[in-house]
Coordinates of C-alpha atoms and ligand atoms in Angstrom, one line a residue:
M1 CA 52.1 -172.5 101.1
T2 CA 49.2 -171.7 98.9
D3 CA 49.4 -171.4 95.1
A4 CA 49.0 -167.6 95.1
L5 CA 51.9 -167.2 97.5
T6 CA 54.3 -169.3 95.4
L7 CA 53.1 -167.6 92.2
L8 CA 53.9 -164.2 93.7
G9 CA 57.3 -165.2 95.1
N10 CA 56.1 -165.7 98.7
R11 CA 54.0 -162.5 98.7
S12 CA 50.4 -162.4 99.4
P13 CA 48.1 -161.0 96.7
E14 CA 47.5 -158.0 98.9
E15 CA 51.3 -157.3 99.1
F16 CA 51.7 -157.8 95.4
L17 CA 48.8 -155.5 94.5
A18 CA 49.9 -152.8 97.0
H19 CA 53.6 -152.7 96.0
Y20 CA 53.9 -153.9 92.4
W21 CA 50.6 -154.0 90.5
Q22 CA 50.6 -151.0 88.0
K23 CA 53.6 -149.7 89.9
R24 CA 56.8 -151.5 89.3
P25 CA 58.2 -154.6 87.6
L26 CA 58.8 -157.8 89.5
L27 CA 60.8 -160.9 88.7
I28 CA 59.6 -164.1 90.4
R29 CA 61.9 -167.0 90.1
N30 CA 60.2 -170.4 90.1
A31 CA 56.7 -168.9 90.3
L32 CA 55.4 -172.1 88.8
P33 CA 57.8 -174.8 90.2
G34 CA 58.4 -177.7 87.8
F35 CA 56.4 -175.9 85.1
I36 CA 56.2 -177.8 81.8
S37 CA 54.8 -176.0 78.8
P38 CA 51.3 -177.3 78.2
I39 CA 51.7 -176.5 74.5
S40 CA 54.6 -177.6 72.2
P41 CA 56.1 -175.5 69.4
D42 CA 54.4 -177.8 66.9
E43 CA 51.0 -177.5 68.5
L44 CA 51.4 -173.7 68.5
A45 CA 52.4 -173.7 64.8
G46 CA 49.3 -175.9 64.2
L47 CA 47.0 -173.4 66.0
S48 CA 48.4 -170.5 63.9
C49 CA 47.3 -172.3 60.8
E50 CA 43.6 -172.3 61.9
P51 CA 41.5 -169.5 60.4
E52 CA 39.6 -168.8 63.7
V53 CA 42.8 -168.3 65.7
E54 CA 44.5 -164.9 65.9
S55 CA 48.2 -165.2 65.2
R56 CA 51.1 -163.4 63.7
L57 CA 54.7 -164.0 62.7
V58 CA 57.2 -161.3 63.5
L59 CA 60.3 -161.6 61.4
E60 CA 63.4 -159.6 62.3
R61 CA 65.1 -161.6 59.5
G62 CA 63.5 -163.7 56.7
G63 CA 60.8 -161.2 55.7
P64 CA 60.8 -158.7 52.8
R65 CA 62.5 -156.2 55.2
P66 CA 63.7 -156.3 58.8
W67 CA 60.9 -156.4 61.3
S68 CA 58.1 -157.5 59.0
V69 CA 54.9 -159.0 60.3
E70 CA 52.6 -161.7 58.7
Y71 CA 49.2 -162.2 60.1
G72 CA 47.5 -165.6 60.5
P73 CA 46.2 -167.9 59.4
I74 CA 49.7 -168.9 58.5
A75 CA 50.1 -171.4 55.7
E76 CA 51.6 -174.7 56.9
S77 CA 54.2 -174.5 54.1
R78 CA 55.4 -171.1 55.5
F79 CA 57.2 -172.9 58.4
A80 CA 59.5 -174.8 56.0
H81 CA 60.8 -171.4 54.6
L82 CA 61.6 -169.6 57.8
P83 CA 65.2 -168.8 58.8
E84 CA 66.9 -170.8 61.6
T85 CA 66.9 -167.7 63.9
H86 CA 65.4 -164.2 64.5
W87 CA 61.6 -164.7 64.3
T88 CA 58.7 -165.2 66.6
L89 CA 55.3 -166.8 66.2
L90 CA 52.6 -165.3 68.5
V91 CA 49.2 -166.9 69.1
Q92 CA 46.4 -165.0 71.1
E93 CA 43.8 -166.6 73.3
C94 CA 45.5 -169.9 73.8
N95 CA 43.4 -170.4 76.9
R96 CA 40.5 -171.1 74.5
Y97 CA 42.3 -174.0 72.9
V98 CA 44.5 -175.5 75.7
P99 CA 42.6 -176.4 79.0
E100 CA 45.8 -176.1 81.1
L101 CA 46.2 -172.5 79.9
A102 CA 42.6 -171.8 81.0
E103 CA 43.6 -173.2 84.4
L104 CA 46.7 -171.0 84.4
R105 CA 44.5 -168.0 83.8
D106 CA 42.5 -168.9 86.9
R107 CA 45.7 -168.7 89.0
F108 CA 45.4 -164.9 88.5
S109 CA 42.0 -164.7 90.2
F110 CA 43.5 -162.2 92.7
I111 CA 42.8 -159.8 89.9
P112 CA 39.1 -159.4 88.9
H113 CA 38.3 -161.7 85.9
W114 CA 37.0 -158.8 83.8
R115 CA 40.4 -157.2 83.9
V116 CA 42.1 -160.4 82.5
D117 CA 42.3 -160.6 78.7
D118 CA 43.9 -163.8 77.5
V119 CA 46.9 -166.1 77.6
M120 CA 49.0 -165.5 74.6
A121 CA 51.8 -167.9 73.7
S122 CA 54.8 -167.2 71.6
Y123 CA 57.4 -169.5 70.1
A124 CA 60.8 -168.3 69.0
P125 CA 64.0 -170.1 67.9
A126 CA 67.3 -168.7 69.1
Q127 CA 67.5 -164.9 68.7
G128 CA 63.8 -164.6 68.1
S129 CA 62.1 -161.5 69.6
V130 CA 59.5 -158.9 68.8
G131 CA 62.0 -156.1 69.4
P132 CA 62.1 -153.6 72.3
H133 CA 58.7 -152.1 72.9
T134 CA 56.2 -150.9 75.5
D135 CA 52.6 -152.3 76.0
Q136 CA 49.6 -150.3 77.2
Y137 CA 48.6 -153.2 79.5
D138 CA 49.9 -155.1 82.5
V139 CA 51.4 -158.4 81.6
F140 CA 52.8 -161.5 83.4
L141 CA 55.4 -163.1 81.2
I142 CA 55.9 -166.8 82.1
Q143 CA 58.7 -168.8 80.7
A144 CA 57.3 -172.1 79.6
L145 CA 60.1 -173.7 77.5
G146 CA 63.8 -172.9 76.9
T147 CA 65.5 -169.7 78.2
R148 CA 64.9 -166.1 77.3
R149 CA 66.8 -163.0 78.2
W150 CA 64.6 -160.1 79.3
Q151 CA 65.9 -156.6 79.4
I152 CA 63.8 -153.8 80.7
S153 CA 64.0 -150.0 81.0
T154 CA 61.8 -148.2 83.5
A155 CA 62.7 -144.8 82.0
P156 CA 59.9 -142.9 80.3
V157 CA 59.7 -143.6 76.5
A158 CA 59.6 -140.6 74.2
E159 CA 56.6 -140.6 71.7
D160 CA 58.9 -140.4 68.7
N161 CA 61.2 -143.3 69.9
F162 CA 60.2 -145.9 67.3
L163 CA 61.8 -147.4 64.2
P164 CA 60.5 -146.1 60.9
D165 CA 59.5 -148.4 58.0
T166 CA 57.8 -151.1 60.0
E167 CA 54.2 -151.5 61.1
L168 CA 55.5 -152.8 64.4
C169 CA 56.0 -150.3 67.2
I170 CA 59.6 -151.1 68.0
M171 CA 61.8 -148.7 69.9
R172 CA 64.7 -147.1 68.0
D173 CA 66.7 -146.4 71.2
F174 CA 66.5 -148.8 74.1
A175 CA 68.9 -148.5 77.1
P176 CA 68.1 -151.4 79.5
N177 CA 68.6 -150.8 83.2
Q178 CA 67.8 -154.4 84.3
E179 CA 68.3 -157.8 82.8
W180 CA 67.4 -161.4 83.7
I181 CA 67.6 -164.8 82.1
L182 CA 64.3 -166.6 82.6
Q183 CA 64.1 -170.4 82.9
P184 CA 60.9 -172.4 82.7
G185 CA 58.6 -171.6 85.6
D186 CA 60.1 -168.1 86.1
M187 CA 57.7 -165.1 85.7
L188 CA 58.2 -161.4 85.0
Y189 CA 55.5 -158.9 85.9
L190 CA 55.5 -155.7 84.0
P191 CA 53.1 -152.7 84.5
P192 CA 51.9 -150.8 81.4
G193 CA 54.5 -148.6 79.7
V194 CA 57.7 -150.3 80.9
A195 CA 60.0 -150.9 77.9
H196 CA 60.9 -154.5 77.5
Y197 CA 62.9 -156.7 75.1
G198 CA 62.9 -160.4 75.3
V199 CA 65.3 -162.4 73.2
A200 CA 65.2 -166.2 72.9
L201 CA 68.5 -167.8 73.8
E202 CA 67.3 -171.1 72.4
D203 CA 64.0 -172.6 71.2
C204 CA 61.6 -171.0 73.6
I205 CA 58.0 -170.6 74.5
T206 CA 56.8 -167.6 76.5
L207 CA 53.2 -167.3 77.9
S208 CA 51.8 -163.8 78.4
V209 CA 48.8 -163.4 80.8
G210 CA 47.5 -160.1 79.4
F211 CA 45.1 -157.6 80.9
R212 CA 42.4 -155.3 79.5
A213 CA 42.2 -151.6 80.3
P214 CA 39.6 -149.8 78.2
S215 CA 40.6 -146.3 77.1
H216 CA 38.6 -143.4 78.5
A217 CA 37.7 -142.6 74.9
E218 CA 36.3 -146.1 74.4
L219 CA 34.3 -145.9 77.6
L220 CA 32.8 -142.6 76.8
S221 CA 31.9 -143.3 73.3
S222 CA 30.4 -146.7 74.1
F223 CA 28.4 -145.4 77.0
A224 CA 27.2 -142.4 75.0
E225 CA 26.1 -144.6 72.2
H226 CA 24.2 -147.0 74.5
R227 CA 22.6 -144.2 76.5
A228 CA 21.6 -142.2 73.4
A229 CA 19.7 -145.3 72.0
Q230 CA 17.6 -145.3 75.2
L231 CA 16.7 -141.7 75.3
N232 CA 13.4 -140.4 73.9
P233 CA 14.2 -138.1 70.9
A234 CA 11.3 -135.9 72.0
Q235 CA 13.4 -134.9 75.0
R236 CA 14.9 -131.6 73.8
Y237 CA 16.9 -128.7 75.0
A238 CA 14.3 -126.3 76.4
D239 CA 14.5 -122.6 77.6
P240 CA 11.0 -121.5 78.8
D241 CA 12.7 -118.8 81.0
L242 CA 14.6 -117.2 78.1
K243 CA 15.3 -113.4 78.4
P244 CA 16.3 -111.1 75.5
P245 CA 20.1 -111.5 75.2
A246 CA 22.6 -108.6 75.4
H247 CA 24.6 -110.3 72.6
P248 CA 22.4 -112.5 70.3
G249 CA 25.7 -113.9 68.9
E250 CA 26.8 -115.2 72.3
I251 CA 26.2 -118.7 73.8
A252 CA 25.3 -117.7 77.3
P253 CA 26.6 -119.3 80.5
S254 CA 23.0 -120.3 81.3
A255 CA 22.7 -122.2 78.0
L256 CA 26.0 -124.0 78.6
A257 CA 24.9 -124.9 82.2
Q258 CA 21.8 -126.5 80.8
V259 CA 23.8 -128.5 78.2
Q260 CA 26.1 -129.7 81.0
N261 CA 23.1 -130.5 83.1
I262 CA 21.7 -132.7 80.3
L263 CA 25.0 -134.6 79.9
Q264 CA 25.5 -134.9 83.7
H265 CA 22.0 -136.3 84.1
S266 CA 23.0 -139.3 82.0
L267 CA 26.4 -139.7 83.6
Q268 CA 24.9 -139.7 87.1
D269 CA 22.6 -142.6 86.4
E270 CA 24.4 -145.3 88.3
T271 CA 22.0 -148.1 87.2
A272 CA 22.4 -147.1 83.5
I273 CA 26.2 -147.1 83.9
A274 CA 26.2 -150.5 85.6
R275 CA 23.9 -152.1 83.0
W276 CA 25.9 -150.7 80.1
F277 CA 29.3 -151.6 81.6
G278 CA 28.3 -155.2 82.4
K279 CA 27.2 -155.7 78.8
Y280 CA 30.1 -153.8 77.3
I281 CA 32.9 -155.5 79.2
T282 CA 31.5 -159.0 78.7
E283 CA 31.0 -158.6 75.0
A284 CA 33.1 -160.9 72.8
K285 CA 35.4 -159.6 70.1
N286 CA 33.4 -159.3 66.8
D287 CA 35.1 -162.3 65.3
T288 CA 34.7 -164.7 68.2
Q289 CA 33.5 -168.1 67.2
R290 CA 31.7 -170.1 69.8
E291 CA 31.1 -173.8 69.7
E292 CA 27.4 -174.5 69.4
N293 CA 25.6 -176.9 71.7
T294 CA 22.7 -179.0 70.4
P295 CA 19.8 -177.3 72.2
L296 CA 18.2 -179.1 75.1
D297 CA 15.1 -178.6 77.2
E298 CA 15.5 -178.4 81.0
N299 CA 15.0 -182.1 81.6
G300 CA 17.4 -183.0 78.8
F301 CA 19.9 -180.6 80.3
L302 CA 19.6 -182.1 83.8
R303 CA 20.0 -185.6 82.4
A304 CA 23.1 -184.6 80.4
F305 CA 24.6 -182.8 83.4
A306 CA 24.1 -185.8 85.7
E307 CA 25.7 -188.0 83.0
H308 CA 28.7 -185.8 82.3
C309 CA 29.2 -184.6 86.0
L310 CA 31.2 -181.6 85.0
L311 CA 30.0 -178.4 83.4
Q312 CA 32.4 -175.6 82.4
R313 CA 32.3 -172.1 81.1
S314 CA 33.3 -171.7 77.5
E315 CA 36.6 -169.7 77.3
A316 CA 35.0 -167.8 74.5
A317 CA 32.3 -166.3 76.8
R318 CA 33.0 -163.7 79.4
F319 CA 30.9 -163.8 82.6
A320 CA 30.6 -161.0 85.2
F321 CA 28.0 -159.9 87.8
I322 CA 27.0 -156.6 89.4
G323 CA 24.8 -157.3 92.4
S324 CA 21.8 -159.3 91.1
D325 CA 22.6 -158.6 87.5
L326 CA 24.4 -161.3 85.6
F327 CA 26.2 -160.5 82.3
V328 CA 27.3 -163.1 79.9
D329 CA 28.8 -162.3 76.5
G330 CA 27.2 -158.9 76.3
Q331 CA 23.8 -160.2 77.4
H332 CA 22.1 -159.0 80.6
Y333 CA 20.3 -161.6 82.8
P334 CA 18.5 -159.8 85.7
L335 CA 18.3 -162.4 88.6
S336 CA 15.3 -162.7 90.8
R337 CA 15.8 -162.7 94.6
E338 CA 15.8 -166.5 94.7
L339 CA 18.5 -166.7 92.0
V340 CA 20.9 -164.1 93.3
F341 CA 23.2 -166.9 94.6
A342 CA 23.8 -167.9 91.0
A343 CA 25.7 -164.7 90.2
P344 CA 28.9 -165.3 92.1
L345 CA 28.5 -169.1 91.6
L346 CA 28.6 -168.7 87.9
C347 CA 31.1 -165.8 87.6
D348 CA 33.8 -166.6 90.2
Q349 CA 34.5 -170.2 89.0
R350 CA 34.9 -171.8 85.7
Q351 CA 33.7 -175.4 86.4
W352 CA 30.8 -176.8 88.3
H353 CA 30.4 -180.4 89.6
Y354 CA 26.9 -181.8 89.3
A355 CA 27.1 -183.2 92.9
A356 CA 27.9 -179.7 94.2
L357 CA 24.9 -178.1 92.4
K358 CA 22.5 -181.0 92.8
E359 CA 20.4 -179.3 95.6
K360 CA 20.3 -175.9 93.7
L361 CA 19.2 -177.7 90.6
Q362 CA 15.9 -178.4 92.4
Q363 CA 15.0 -174.8 91.7
P364 CA 13.4 -174.7 88.2
A365 CA 14.6 -171.1 87.7
F366 CA 18.2 -172.1 88.2
T367 CA 17.9 -175.0 85.8
S368 CA 16.3 -172.8 83.2
L369 CA 19.1 -170.3 83.5
L370 CA 21.8 -172.9 83.1
T371 CA 19.9 -174.5 80.2
A372 CA 19.6 -171.1 78.5
L373 CA 23.4 -170.5 79.0
Y374 CA 24.1 -174.0 77.7
N375 CA 21.9 -173.5 74.6
H376 CA 23.8 -170.3 73.8
G377 CA 27.1 -172.2 74.0
Y378 CA 28.3 -170.2 77.0
V379 CA 28.8 -173.3 79.1
R380 CA 29.5 -176.9 78.0
F381 CA 30.0 -180.3 79.5
V382 CA 33.5 -181.5 79.9
Ligands
SIN1 C1 57.0 -162.5 73.3 O1 56.4 -163.4 73.9 O2 58.0 -162.7 72.6 C2 56.6 -161.1 73.4 C3 55.7 -160.8 74.6 C4 55.8 -159.3 74.9 O3 56.8 -158.7 74.8 O4 54.8 -158.7 75.4
CO2 CO1 55.3 -156.7 75.2

């Protein structure tokens, strides 16, 4: 049995995608047999104290009012003053700090990498939860330590169904129609919009493999901004065939048709859309910090690669390709015909062994590309 089959409860990725993905929740018992949390509660608390790590504490009790939230970095001393129960610590992008969680993210490669966001980890003592809520993204909730009760409701959630006086979006009324107790290794898949409520029954860690789904508004505004910057300001609305209007106060259908034409012209440019989307979707969050590498020239890079044997993508950098265009961290690398092989090679996998690349490294253009990626901190030696 392959990993993907076990992970999906004896279903093939095709079956899972056809019947569950974005459609209905699925509980998979023992999706990760024998799973042991690759991060401990103490390590998670330690991460939340780091300024570059995005974290938050959700306090049903122990804050100034029920359901308050405190954003990281969390002071180390804060942990000594938390109540015994009823709070949750959440840490985003743990795949960047814990290699096993980067590997875990790879297990979801039956979904395109650009759709995957991060692996978040949460720790909660008994009764800890973030309240009943919905998310706008798909999520795989993996129980990593202890047990958690999950309740869900697949009924539509009214827009005004949220608690007042808290910045968290917690449902005021939640009537679950399904309930499970998850043990380590169990996994619950939820499509966007399904109300869920997970309560720790004891000290517990839950991992969330989260996805990205840009809003239509974000897509439109980002593309328009990108496209507008490329257009020549001298290109203007023009009407050389203008006839005297019956109503000078009217905006005529012919004028509107021309405006629509101008907009459609940009929206039909497939190359412009591909170039923009590749950059847009691989861009890092504004505050992403990347580990710097000491710059090397091509020979230095080859020597270092031969010595370390293993090169890997930085979890802080997103890689994707469209045909012969490689996109890394919002940068576009058009690949020559001889280098086209590098696009899937660099984007589909996360690690590269020197021995496997040795022959390809004979090509100076490939070595130059890897050296450039290395010097930007997008790849590093293990
Ligand atoms: C949690 O890990 O406690 C919350 C995860 C979620 O509900 O999305
Ligand atoms: Co949620």
